């Protein structure tokens, strides 16, 4: 059966492509800020393909169209793409072409590839360009594919921004900007462009509500040694925000004006005493190529070009000279031409420092105020999870567990969390996965399509909240009744991994790669692995996934390694996923703390922030080592001591029983 | 008191510098092959400084001179440099300038730095040039500082080369060359220059005796798609070697002619169908910048330049064009000018592929024949160590241990090893360190300056041999009588680390960095660290230290990380070093083997090659975990089963007792 809605949308898009002379259109799942989750307004990939998963890329040629997604979504995508004429490409499966390779085959030499330059990062564009090099492909980057076709498109979110008080943030925006400018100076950059929303919010102590579960507002920031300019949507700027901005010397400008602002040559002219060296004719721009969008880079290039031309008597000659001069550091900074009608324009490469934004590193190391808040916050969040587990326990005890669905459990958990004083919203959609559903790492129960609980097997709940005092994330897996011996063994090995990592002592200088094996070893010893990282960083009232630190055994595909610093927060979440049978994940959030300093070095360790018991019904003591048994008992004693005061008497009794020494 | 010998040598050197217009002379501990250990002939640093340690760098300015060495040698260097006028710089200590920084301060702008271009690698030169950039420093690289001054200099070693039969090597030189040429093709290189001796020997199935403890001959290799040229000293070429070379089409040329050979433009002219792309005018050269010496690079540059000039009508113009064309890949390949009188010559950058030699990767993965030989060899070598331990045990039992010195013990060990059939030589000077001496990781007992053993505390012996069936390395630490509780605790924690690594299971793709923490964790948990890597690769009748694999928690200073592959061999040598008190090291050599393959991936593990018991008198069972206790007992059972048949009855009884289950 044909899906006429999608067919007609694609037909409209192809008509538009034909008018614009575009042979293939690339439509990723992205907003102009390289956000992990994107607002409804930016769901053009979903609009044109009908595929509703959170992650995927659509490419539309004159005749063929393809959608790429990963293993989480193969079954769903197959169902949703049926009758659309869009072919499903299963990422990572053998023989499946990559998006650039497929596009390359669709295009004739000299053809035109279209994409919205705001929704493709410089890094992604370069990967594409590399595959297409030597083919004389034109890049047409100034059209939004949905314009004029998606008539009932939700408006761009533009919710009011609010200021995060210093009692929560722990450091003023001015102080943070001072640190950023120091980093700019060290890199020889005179301008810093930030488009990643969590970085921007952290730096300016602002928060928004434009993306579900991530309290950020759409915006861009441009910073020089003298100026700080924030580009926000009109309706996001409350009086309070205007007053705050005025107080700290932050210029507010309209969101969409960032592009023309960056094209202004005066921005790049070094004032005396600027950071750039004397030889340089324009200020060097610091940006992160993995998050800066192509249109921003094009605007920077145009602005720098104009600054060079305006400064010299013989623009043609001087431009050539600059190209040669800059090529050492700047060659890589070439973006797409910026639009079909511009493709003939010759532009010098951008004069840039391309690297991880200094804010990524700053915001990962929580300050003393943030840490105090976070510790309190995790205690209350953990108490809510304990109360949820007690509620489940009561249903099991009373034989009523079968009356509940996965969604009922998720709703109960969410309601308990919402009851916490400074709760803002969930930090992601609660995962409540029963039985075989838990084998899918990112399973989402839906009304009308979710499992009913039964008094046997295991329920996995992965959830978290956004609070003024921080962002939480926690996973526990619990028995709802009888379980198999293999389930207990796998649960215990997962617990041992979780505890071994939690208990690690390591020298300063270690990254997540050094310690990852402590979480995997019990499973690897039995030839079992989980196909994901062991841990990720977590924001402060920001993204539940944040870098640069990561606990993984290898780093591929642009993932960066970072040294573990005291004040960083990481998750510790080993698991076992047996397709069609069950899934186990135990996720405990850890804070990096100092342990000892002596002649042998500076030793660090972890301290758990999450204080929720493991399920003793799933622990098989024969797989514990004396150390992990001791670590489990120590952890449980702390859980009992710190969480009991936050519980009702019956819950407290239950917690005491759950945390009895093994 | 003044050291007049050194003073007069330095004075002669300064006179020579003055005549040659050199302001500062750099004299590293190096031969033209970046060998780890260098022959007597190349000990110019020792000659001019009087410092006899194995590692150090001397720099001589017009007035000042400095010697840099590491922590192993601070005390010795201080003693030996007294009265020489040479200042000691303790590497790694706070406030100590680096060699390049010191040299930079000695030189005025436009000054001249001298060094023997044969004894400085391209990588070292570039690091130096970076620090001196913008100073208009001239590099004078064609003089050997000792020429005309070191009158009783030992001749360059030139011992006969021998062919390693295929029953030992397991693969013909022709097959190895085929693999190298495949790698050259993949890299787009038409020429491959190898100057690292172990790589060259491995590739051609040759061995020599020019460097103590490393069975290599001085030589260079130049390989194209059609030719294989080996540069050897006349007296190294036996008739057997000539016949062998003739048989496999290997051209033999005089050792010193490699430089003029590389300057010959005809070498770089691509024949039709060569690996290089059509756009390229000369063949691209593959080399390893960390081992290629500067003079070789200068010769390559000269040869390529001539090839370019000869090919084109307008050499001046074309040369400029080539510079621009090559700069993408070749800019980095600029070497020093090649001599004072050449410093005005303008030369294009070398057209090169600079990367780890393919031979490094090939030779690290032992083939089936090598592995069978190695396993046998380690069994016999381990038996010799067991017999040594039994001999010590007898001395302890009979109360005669006090009659022995560290050297007596070393000699006994060496004699037992020399008794093995295919023994060639030691793989390094045996370390026999008693008590506090063992806290120095590289302690060397000397006649007249070595400790007498006593019936208490611990003796550390680190030793190994070169055999036709492989190269061995092993360390054991044993009690000679009563020991403190802390010694037993530290020994047991070291043993636990050794066993945890030995027992590791890991996914294919892991490097030594992923597994290092398994060896360190028991020590890190008590805030103790050993200041060195956990493990290194080992050659086959070659260097006892070989890459590219390494077990370390971090990789600094040009160290490379490599994936652990089945067939690789690594050491596992955690330790505890308490200055002034004692040292513990347990070194077991491991082979990487397949463990399992399933839906979760391809799992590898280690299998021990070294089969020598730990000292049960030093094991405190309270620090073992059930797993490590089981691993220890399993290891000991294997030691007993495999080594007993190689021992005499009394030794066998002793081994049975030593390997009783704990």
mmCIF file with all atom_site columns, N, CA, C and O in Angstrom, chain A residues 505-510 513-514 517 524 527-529 531 553 561 598 600 603 625-627, chain B residues 505-510 513-514 517-518 524 527-529 531 553 561 598 600 603 625-627:
data_model
loop_
_atom_site.group_PDB
_atom_site.id
_atom_site.type_symbol
_atom_site.label_atom_id
_atom_site.label_alt_id
_atom_site.label_comp_id
_atom_site.label_asym_id
_atom_site.label_entity_id
_atom_site.label_seq_id
_atom_site.pdbx_PDB_ins_code
_atom_site.Cartn_x
_atom_site.Cartn_y
_atom_site.Cartn_z
_atom_site.occupancy
_atom_site.B_iso_or_equiv
_atom_site.pdbx_formal_charge
_atom_site.auth_seq_id
_atom_site.auth_comp_id
_atom_site.auth_asym_id
_atom_site.auth_atom_id
_atom_site.pdbx_PDB_model_num
ATOM 1   N N  . UNK A 1 505 ? 40.604 3.484   42.007 1.00 0.00 ? 505 UNK A N  1
ATOM 2   C CA . UNK A 1 505 ? 41.566 4.534   42.368 1.00 0.00 ? 505 UNK A CA 1
ATOM 3   C C  . UNK A 1 505 ? 42.481 4.663   41.154 1.00 0.00 ? 505 UNK A C  1
ATOM 4   O O  . UNK A 1 505 ? 42.902 3.650   40.587 1.00 0.00 ? 505 UNK A O  1
ATOM 5   N N  . UNK A 1 506 ? 42.773 5.893   40.723 1.00 0.00 ? 506 UNK A N  1
ATOM 6   C CA . UNK A 1 506 ? 43.574 6.046   39.502 1.00 0.00 ? 506 UNK A CA 1
ATOM 7   C C  . UNK A 1 506 ? 44.397 7.320   39.581 1.00 0.00 ? 506 UNK A C  1
ATOM 8   O O  . UNK A 1 506 ? 44.035 8.269   40.271 1.00 0.00 ? 506 UNK A O  1
ATOM 9   N N  . UNK A 1 507 ? 45.499 7.309   38.861 1.00 0.00 ? 507 UNK A N  1
ATOM 10  C CA . UNK A 1 507 ? 46.380 8.469   38.864 1.00 0.00 ? 507 UNK A CA 1
ATOM 11  C C  . UNK A 1 507 ? 45.795 9.595   38.030 1.00 0.00 ? 507 UNK A C  1
ATOM 12  O O  . UNK A 1 507 ? 45.141 9.350   37.008 1.00 0.00 ? 507 UNK A O  1
ATOM 13  N N  . UNK A 1 508 ? 46.047 10.816  38.436 1.00 0.00 ? 508 UNK A N  1
ATOM 14  C CA . UNK A 1 508 ? 45.651 11.968  37.640 1.00 0.00 ? 508 UNK A CA 1
ATOM 15  C C  . UNK A 1 508 ? 46.315 11.844  36.270 1.00 0.00 ? 508 UNK A C  1
ATOM 16  O O  . UNK A 1 508 ? 47.525 11.585  36.189 1.00 0.00 ? 508 UNK A O  1
ATOM 17  N N  . UNK A 1 509 ? 45.550 12.048  35.239 1.00 0.00 ? 509 UNK A N  1
ATOM 18  C CA . UNK A 1 509 ? 46.061 11.874  33.879 1.00 0.00 ? 509 UNK A CA 1
ATOM 19  C C  . UNK A 1 509 ? 45.306 10.763  33.170 1.00 0.00 ? 509 UNK A C  1
ATOM 20  O O  . UNK A 1 509 ? 45.314 10.683  31.952 1.00 0.00 ? 509 UNK A O  1
ATOM 21  N N  . UNK A 1 510 ? 44.653 9.911   33.940 1.00 0.00 ? 510 UNK A N  1
ATOM 22  C CA . UNK A 1 510 ? 43.855 8.844   33.332 1.00 0.00 ? 510 UNK A CA 1
ATOM 23  C C  . UNK A 1 510 ? 42.636 9.438   32.636 1.00 0.00 ? 510 UNK A C  1
ATOM 24  O O  . UNK A 1 510 ? 42.071 10.443  33.076 1.00 0.00 ? 510 UNK A O  1
ATOM 25  N N  . UNK A 1 513 ? 39.203 5.878   29.140 1.00 0.00 ? 513 UNK A N  1
ATOM 26  C CA . UNK A 1 513 ? 39.694 4.671   28.471 1.00 0.00 ? 513 UNK A CA 1
ATOM 27  C C  . UNK A 1 513 ? 40.539 3.815   29.399 1.00 0.00 ? 513 UNK A C  1
ATOM 28  O O  . UNK A 1 513 ? 40.593 2.596   29.241 1.00 0.00 ? 513 UNK A O  1
ATOM 29  N N  . UNK A 1 514 ? 41.216 4.460   30.351 1.00 0.00 ? 514 UNK A N  1
ATOM 30  C CA . UNK A 1 514 ? 42.043 3.693   31.280 1.00 0.00 ? 514 UNK A CA 1
ATOM 31  C C  . UNK A 1 514 ? 41.218 2.857   32.251 1.00 0.00 ? 514 UNK A C  1
ATOM 32  O O  . UNK A 1 514 ? 41.649 1.800   32.681 1.00 0.00 ? 514 UNK A O  1
ATOM 33  N N  . UNK A 1 517 ? 37.778 -0.818  31.509 1.00 0.00 ? 517 UNK A N  1
ATOM 34  C CA . UNK A 1 517 ? 37.840 -2.275  31.641 1.00 0.00 ? 517 UNK A CA 1
ATOM 35  C C  . UNK A 1 517 ? 37.411 -2.749  33.030 1.00 0.00 ? 517 UNK A C  1
ATOM 36  O O  . UNK A 1 517 ? 36.988 -3.892  33.193 1.00 0.00 ? 517 UNK A O  1
ATOM 37  N N  . UNK A 1 524 ? 33.453 -9.449  30.241 1.00 0.00 ? 524 UNK A N  1
ATOM 38  C CA . UNK A 1 524 ? 34.412 -9.926  29.238 1.00 0.00 ? 524 UNK A CA 1
ATOM 39  C C  . UNK A 1 524 ? 34.976 -11.298 29.634 1.00 0.00 ? 524 UNK A C  1
ATOM 40  O O  . UNK A 1 524 ? 35.231 -12.129 28.775 1.00 0.00 ? 524 UNK A O  1
ATOM 41  N N  . UNK A 1 527 ? 32.972 -13.662 28.158 1.00 0.00 ? 527 UNK A N  1
ATOM 42  C CA . UNK A 1 527 ? 32.775 -13.424 26.725 1.00 0.00 ? 527 UNK A CA 1
ATOM 43  C C  . UNK A 1 527 ? 31.445 -12.731 26.413 1.00 0.00 ? 527 UNK A C  1
ATOM 44  O O  . UNK A 1 527 ? 30.773 -13.039 25.434 1.00 0.00 ? 527 UNK A O  1
ATOM 45  N N  . UNK A 1 528 ? 31.078 -11.805 27.282 1.00 0.00 ? 528 UNK A N  1
ATOM 46  C CA . UNK A 1 528 ? 29.880 -10.990 27.066 1.00 0.00 ? 528 UNK A CA 1
ATOM 47  C C  . UNK A 1 528 ? 30.327 -9.532  27.009 1.00 0.00 ? 528 UNK A C  1
ATOM 48  O O  . UNK A 1 528 ? 31.224 -9.126  27.738 1.00 0.00 ? 528 UNK A O  1
ATOM 49  N N  . UNK A 1 529 ? 29.707 -8.744  26.127 1.00 0.00 ? 529 UNK A N  1
ATOM 50  C CA . UNK A 1 529 ? 30.012 -7.312  26.054 1.00 0.00 ? 529 UNK A CA 1
ATOM 51  C C  . UNK A 1 529 ? 28.719 -6.541  25.873 1.00 0.00 ? 529 UNK A C  1
ATOM 52  O O  . UNK A 1 529 ? 27.732 -7.075  25.379 1.00 0.00 ? 529 UNK A O  1
ATOM 53  N N  . UNK A 1 531 ? 27.273 -3.253  23.875 1.00 0.00 ? 531 UNK A N  1
ATOM 54  C CA . UNK A 1 531 ? 27.719 -2.540  22.670 1.00 0.00 ? 531 UNK A CA 1
ATOM 55  C C  . UNK A 1 531 ? 27.541 -1.034  22.806 1.00 0.00 ? 531 UNK A C  1
ATOM 56  O O  . UNK A 1 531 ? 26.946 -0.383  21.957 1.00 0.00 ? 531 UNK A O  1
ATOM 57  N N  . UNK A 1 553 ? 35.964 2.034   26.027 1.00 0.00 ? 553 UNK A N  1
ATOM 58  C CA . UNK A 1 553 ? 37.231 1.319   25.814 1.00 0.00 ? 553 UNK A CA 1
ATOM 59  C C  . UNK A 1 553 ? 37.893 1.733   24.523 1.00 0.00 ? 553 UNK A C  1
ATOM 60  O O  . UNK A 1 553 ? 39.094 1.593   24.363 1.00 0.00 ? 553 UNK A O  1
ATOM 61  N N  . UNK A 1 561 ? 38.715 12.110  23.802 1.00 0.00 ? 561 UNK A N  1
ATOM 62  C CA . UNK A 1 561 ? 39.112 11.613  25.110 1.00 0.00 ? 561 UNK A CA 1
ATOM 63  C C  . UNK A 1 561 ? 39.502 12.798  25.972 1.00 0.00 ? 561 UNK A C  1
ATOM 64  O O  . UNK A 1 561 ? 40.153 13.719  25.499 1.00 0.00 ? 561 UNK A O  1
ATOM 65  N N  . UNK A 1 598 ? 51.011 11.754  47.027 1.00 0.00 ? 598 UNK A N  1
ATOM 66  C CA . UNK A 1 598 ? 52.261 11.361  47.676 1.00 0.00 ? 598 UNK A CA 1
ATOM 67  C C  . UNK A 1 598 ? 53.363 11.299  46.622 1.00 0.00 ? 598 UNK A C  1
ATOM 68  O O  . UNK A 1 598 ? 53.166 11.741  45.495 1.00 0.00 ? 598 UNK A O  1
ATOM 69  N N  . UNK A 1 600 ? 54.368 9.062   44.821 1.00 0.00 ? 600 UNK A N  1
ATOM 70  C CA . UNK A 1 600 ? 54.034 8.284   43.630 1.00 0.00 ? 600 UNK A CA 1
ATOM 71  C C  . UNK A 1 600 ? 53.055 9.006   42.716 1.00 0.00 ? 600 UNK A C  1
ATOM 72  O O  . UNK A 1 600 ? 52.804 8.540   41.601 1.00 0.00 ? 600 UNK A O  1
ATOM 73  N N  . UNK A 1 603 ? 46.503 10.783  43.274 1.00 0.00 ? 603 UNK A N  1
ATOM 74  C CA . UNK A 1 603 ? 45.510 9.740   43.029 1.00 0.00 ? 603 UNK A CA 1
ATOM 75  C C  . UNK A 1 603 ? 44.102 10.302  43.147 1.00 0.00 ? 603 UNK A C  1
ATOM 76  O O  . UNK A 1 603 ? 43.809 11.078  44.058 1.00 0.00 ? 603 UNK A O  1
ATOM 77  N N  . UNK A 1 625 ? 33.256 -10.811 44.462 1.00 0.00 ? 625 UNK A N  1
ATOM 78  C CA . UNK A 1 625 ? 34.569 -11.031 45.072 1.00 0.00 ? 625 UNK A CA 1
ATOM 79  C C  . UNK A 1 625 ? 34.488 -10.425 46.472 1.00 0.00 ? 625 UNK A C  1
ATOM 80  O O  . UNK A 1 625 ? 33.570 -9.653  46.758 1.00 0.00 ? 625 UNK A O  1
ATOM 81  N N  . UNK A 1 626 ? 35.420 -10.758 47.344 1.00 0.00 ? 626 UNK A N  1
ATOM 82  C CA . UNK A 1 626 ? 35.386 -10.128 48.678 1.00 0.00 ? 626 UNK A CA 1
ATOM 83  C C  . UNK A 1 626 ? 35.367 -8.600  48.567 1.00 0.00 ? 626 UNK A C  1
ATOM 84  O O  . UNK A 1 626 ? 34.642 -7.933  49.296 1.00 0.00 ? 626 UNK A O  1
ATOM 85  N N  . UNK A 1 627 ? 36.153 -8.065  47.609 1.00 0.00 ? 627 UNK A N  1
ATOM 86  C CA . UNK A 1 627 ? 36.187 -6.602  47.456 1.00 0.00 ? 627 UNK A CA 1
ATOM 87  C C  . UNK A 1 627 ? 34.842 -6.049  47.011 1.00 0.00 ? 627 UNK A C  1
ATOM 88  O O  . UNK A 1 627 ? 34.392 -5.022  47.518 1.00 0.00 ? 627 UNK A O  1
ATOM 89  N N  . UNK B 2 505 ? 40.795 -10.970 29.834 1.00 0.00 ? 505 UNK B N  1
ATOM 90  C CA . UNK B 2 505 ? 40.097 -11.262 28.585 1.00 0.00 ? 505 UNK B CA 1
ATOM 91  C C  . UNK B 2 505 ? 39.692 -9.909  28.029 1.00 0.00 ? 505 UNK B C  1
ATOM 92  O O  . UNK B 2 505 ? 39.230 -9.048  28.779 1.00 0.00 ? 505 UNK B O  1
ATOM 93  N N  . UNK B 2 506 ? 39.924 -9.693  26.735 1.00 0.00 ? 506 UNK B N  1
ATOM 94  C CA . UNK B 2 506 ? 39.632 -8.356  26.197 1.00 0.00 ? 506 UNK B CA 1
ATOM 95  C C  . UNK B 2 506 ? 39.202 -8.462  24.739 1.00 0.00 ? 506 UNK B C  1
ATOM 96  O O  . UNK B 2 506 ? 39.568 -9.407  24.043 1.00 0.00 ? 506 UNK B O  1
ATOM 97  N N  . UNK B 2 507 ? 38.435 -7.482  24.297 1.00 0.00 ? 507 UNK B N  1
ATOM 98  C CA . UNK B 2 507 ? 37.957 -7.487  22.920 1.00 0.00 ? 507 UNK B CA 1
ATOM 99  C C  . UNK B 2 507 ? 39.078 -7.109  21.969 1.00 0.00 ? 507 UNK B C  1
ATOM 100 O O  . UNK B 2 507 ? 39.930 -6.281  22.300 1.00 0.00 ? 507 UNK B O  1
ATOM 101 N N  . UNK B 2 508 ? 39.055 -7.684  20.785 1.00 0.00 ? 508 UNK B N  1
ATOM 102 C CA . UNK B 2 508 ? 39.983 -7.289  19.743 1.00 0.00 ? 508 UNK B CA 1
ATOM 103 C C  . UNK B 2 508 ? 39.777 -5.802  19.477 1.00 0.00 ? 508 UNK B C  1
ATOM 104 O O  . UNK B 2 508 ? 38.650 -5.333  19.305 1.00 0.00 ? 508 UNK B O  1
ATOM 105 N N  . UNK B 2 509 ? 40.877 -5.066  19.421 1.00 0.00 ? 509 UNK B N  1
ATOM 106 C CA . UNK B 2 509 ? 40.810 -3.615  19.256 1.00 0.00 ? 509 UNK B CA 1
ATOM 107 C C  . UNK B 2 509 ? 41.413 -2.914  20.460 1.00 0.00 ? 509 UNK B C  1
ATOM 108 O O  . UNK B 2 509 ? 41.771 -1.754  20.401 1.00 0.00 ? 509 UNK B O  1
ATOM 109 N N  . UNK B 2 510 ? 41.525 -3.650  21.578 1.00 0.00 ? 510 UNK B N  1
ATOM 110 C CA . UNK B 2 510 ? 42.150 -3.076  22.766 1.00 0.00 ? 510 UNK B CA 1
ATOM 111 C C  . UNK B 2 510 ? 43.646 -2.879  22.519 1.00 0.00 ? 510 UNK B C  1
ATOM 112 O O  . UNK B 2 510 ? 44.288 -3.659  21.819 1.00 0.00 ? 510 UNK B O  1
ATOM 113 N N  . UNK B 2 513 ? 46.908 0.205   26.580 1.00 0.00 ? 513 UNK B N  1
ATOM 114 C CA . UNK B 2 513 ? 46.352 1.218   27.477 1.00 0.00 ? 513 UNK B CA 1
ATOM 115 C C  . UNK B 2 513 ? 45.045 0.751   28.118 1.00 0.00 ? 513 UNK B C  1
ATOM 116 O O  . UNK B 2 513 ? 44.712 1.164   29.217 1.00 0.00 ? 513 UNK B O  1
ATOM 117 N N  . UNK B 2 514 ? 44.300 -0.092  27.408 1.00 0.00 ? 514 UNK B N  1
ATOM 118 C CA . UNK B 2 514 ? 43.042 -0.561  27.967 1.00 0.00 ? 514 UNK B CA 1
ATOM 119 C C  . UNK B 2 514 ? 43.236 -1.521  29.129 1.00 0.00 ? 514 UNK B C  1
ATOM 120 O O  . UNK B 2 514 ? 42.413 -1.572  30.032 1.00 0.00 ? 514 UNK B O  1
ATOM 121 N N  . UNK B 2 517 ? 45.575 -1.011  33.620 1.00 0.00 ? 517 UNK B N  1
ATOM 122 C CA . UNK B 2 517 ? 45.069 -0.813  34.982 1.00 0.00 ? 517 UNK B CA 1
ATOM 123 C C  . UNK B 2 517 ? 44.877 -2.143  35.722 1.00 0.00 ? 517 UNK B C  1
ATOM 124 O O  . UNK B 2 517 ? 44.901 -2.179  36.950 1.00 0.00 ? 517 UNK B O  1
ATOM 125 N N  . UNK B 2 518 ? 44.735 -3.237  34.985 1.00 0.00 ? 518 UNK B N  1
ATOM 126 C CA . UNK B 2 518 ? 44.578 -4.529  35.669 1.00 0.00 ? 518 UNK B CA 1
ATOM 127 C C  . UNK B 2 518 ? 45.838 -4.869  36.459 1.00 0.00 ? 518 UNK B C  1
ATOM 128 O O  . UNK B 2 518 ? 45.775 -5.476  37.526 1.00 0.00 ? 518 UNK B O  1
ATOM 129 N N  . UNK B 2 524 ? 47.533 0.786   42.998 1.00 0.00 ? 524 UNK B N  1
ATOM 130 C CA . UNK B 2 524 ? 46.856 2.095   43.013 1.00 0.00 ? 524 UNK B CA 1
ATOM 131 C C  . UNK B 2 524 ? 45.855 2.162   44.167 1.00 0.00 ? 524 UNK B C  1
ATOM 132 O O  . UNK B 2 524 ? 45.685 3.218   44.779 1.00 0.00 ? 524 UNK B O  1
ATOM 133 N N  . UNK B 2 527 ? 47.487 3.489   46.883 1.00 0.00 ? 527 UNK B N  1
ATOM 134 C CA . UNK B 2 527 ? 48.198 4.740   46.554 1.00 0.00 ? 527 UNK B CA 1
ATOM 135 C C  . UNK B 2 527 ? 49.686 4.528   46.301 1.00 0.00 ? 527 UNK B C  1
ATOM 136 O O  . UNK B 2 527 ? 50.534 5.329   46.694 1.00 0.00 ? 527 UNK B O  1
ATOM 137 N N  . UNK B 2 528 ? 49.998 3.418   45.642 1.00 0.00 ? 528 UNK B N  1
ATOM 138 C CA . UNK B 2 528 ? 51.379 3.114   45.250 1.00 0.00 ? 528 UNK B CA 1
ATOM 139 C C  . UNK B 2 528 ? 51.399 2.981   43.729 1.00 0.00 ? 528 UNK B C  1
ATOM 140 O O  . UNK B 2 528 ? 50.453 2.464   43.132 1.00 0.00 ? 528 UNK B O  1
ATOM 141 N N  . UNK B 2 529 ? 52.457 3.478   43.079 1.00 0.00 ? 529 UNK B N  1
ATOM 142 C CA . UNK B 2 529 ? 52.595 3.329   41.633 1.00 0.00 ? 529 UNK B CA 1
ATOM 143 C C  . UNK B 2 529 ? 54.037 2.987   41.305 1.00 0.00 ? 529 UNK B C  1
ATOM 144 O O  . UNK B 2 529 ? 54.946 3.302   42.072 1.00 0.00 ? 529 UNK B O  1
ATOM 145 N N  . UNK B 2 531 ? 56.886 3.777   38.469 1.00 0.00 ? 531 UNK B N  1
ATOM 146 C CA . UNK B 2 531 ? 57.068 4.888   37.514 1.00 0.00 ? 531 UNK B CA 1
ATOM 147 C C  . UNK B 2 531 ? 57.593 4.400   36.174 1.00 0.00 ? 531 UNK B C  1
ATOM 148 O O  . UNK B 2 531 ? 58.609 4.889   35.679 1.00 0.00 ? 531 UNK B O  1
ATOM 149 N N  . UNK B 2 553 ? 49.792 3.044   30.915 1.00 0.00 ? 553 UNK B N  1
ATOM 150 C CA . UNK B 2 553 ? 48.506 3.724   31.153 1.00 0.00 ? 553 UNK B CA 1
ATOM 151 C C  . UNK B 2 553 ? 48.435 5.026   30.402 1.00 0.00 ? 553 UNK B C  1
ATOM 152 O O  . UNK B 2 553 ? 47.368 5.526   30.123 1.00 0.00 ? 553 UNK B O  1
ATOM 153 N N  . UNK B 2 561 ? 50.786 3.789   20.284 1.00 0.00 ? 561 UNK B N  1
ATOM 154 C CA . UNK B 2 561 ? 49.869 2.767   20.759 1.00 0.00 ? 561 UNK B CA 1
ATOM 155 C C  . UNK B 2 561 ? 49.558 1.817   19.618 1.00 0.00 ? 561 UNK B C  1
ATOM 156 O O  . UNK B 2 561 ? 49.397 2.249   18.487 1.00 0.00 ? 561 UNK B O  1
ATOM 157 N N  . UNK B 2 598 ? 32.031 -14.557 19.280 1.00 0.00 ? 598 UNK B N  1
ATOM 158 C CA . UNK B 2 598 ? 30.582 -14.751 19.316 1.00 0.00 ? 598 UNK B CA 1
ATOM 159 C C  . UNK B 2 598 ? 29.902 -13.457 18.886 1.00 0.00 ? 598 UNK B C  1
ATOM 160 O O  . UNK B 2 598 ? 30.565 -12.539 18.396 1.00 0.00 ? 598 UNK B O  1
ATOM 161 N N  . UNK B 2 600 ? 28.946 -11.011 20.442 1.00 0.00 ? 600 UNK B N  1
ATOM 162 C CA . UNK B 2 600 ? 29.420 -9.820  21.145 1.00 0.00 ? 600 UNK B CA 1
ATOM 163 C C  . UNK B 2 600 ? 30.806 -9.382  20.688 1.00 0.00 ? 600 UNK B C  1
ATOM 164 O O  . UNK B 2 600 ? 31.296 -8.328  21.093 1.00 0.00 ? 600 UNK B O  1
ATOM 165 N N  . UNK B 2 603 ? 37.060 -12.076 21.214 1.00 0.00 ? 603 UNK B N  1
ATOM 166 C CA . UNK B 2 603 ? 37.748 -11.904 22.489 1.00 0.00 ? 603 UNK B CA 1
ATOM 167 C C  . UNK B 2 603 ? 39.149 -12.526 22.444 1.00 0.00 ? 603 UNK B C  1
ATOM 168 O O  . UNK B 2 603 ? 39.330 -13.621 21.919 1.00 0.00 ? 603 UNK B O  1
ATOM 169 N N  . UNK B 2 625 ? 42.694 -12.309 45.935 1.00 0.00 ? 625 UNK B N  1
ATOM 170 C CA . UNK B 2 625 ? 41.249 -12.474 45.796 1.00 0.00 ? 625 UNK B CA 1
ATOM 171 C C  . UNK B 2 625 ? 41.040 -13.943 45.413 1.00 0.00 ? 625 UNK B C  1
ATOM 172 O O  . UNK B 2 625 ? 41.998 -14.618 45.019 1.00 0.00 ? 625 UNK B O  1
ATOM 173 N N  . UNK B 2 626 ? 39.820 -14.450 45.522 1.00 0.00 ? 626 UNK B N  1
ATOM 174 C CA . UNK B 2 626 ? 39.601 -15.844 45.089 1.00 0.00 ? 626 UNK B CA 1
ATOM 175 C C  . UNK B 2 626 ? 40.069 -16.066 43.657 1.00 0.00 ? 626 UNK B C  1
ATOM 176 O O  . UNK B 2 626 ? 40.683 -17.079 43.347 1.00 0.00 ? 626 UNK B O  1
ATOM 177 N N  . UNK B 2 627 ? 39.805 -15.068 42.790 1.00 0.00 ? 627 UNK B N  1
ATOM 178 C CA . UNK B 2 627 ? 40.226 -15.206 41.395 1.00 0.00 ? 627 UNK B CA 1
ATOM 179 C C  . UNK B 2 627 ? 41.741 -15.272 41.257 1.00 0.00 ? 627 UNK B C  1
ATOM 180 O O  . UNK B 2 627 ? 42.271 -16.074 40.504 1.00 0.00 ? 627 UNK B O  1
#
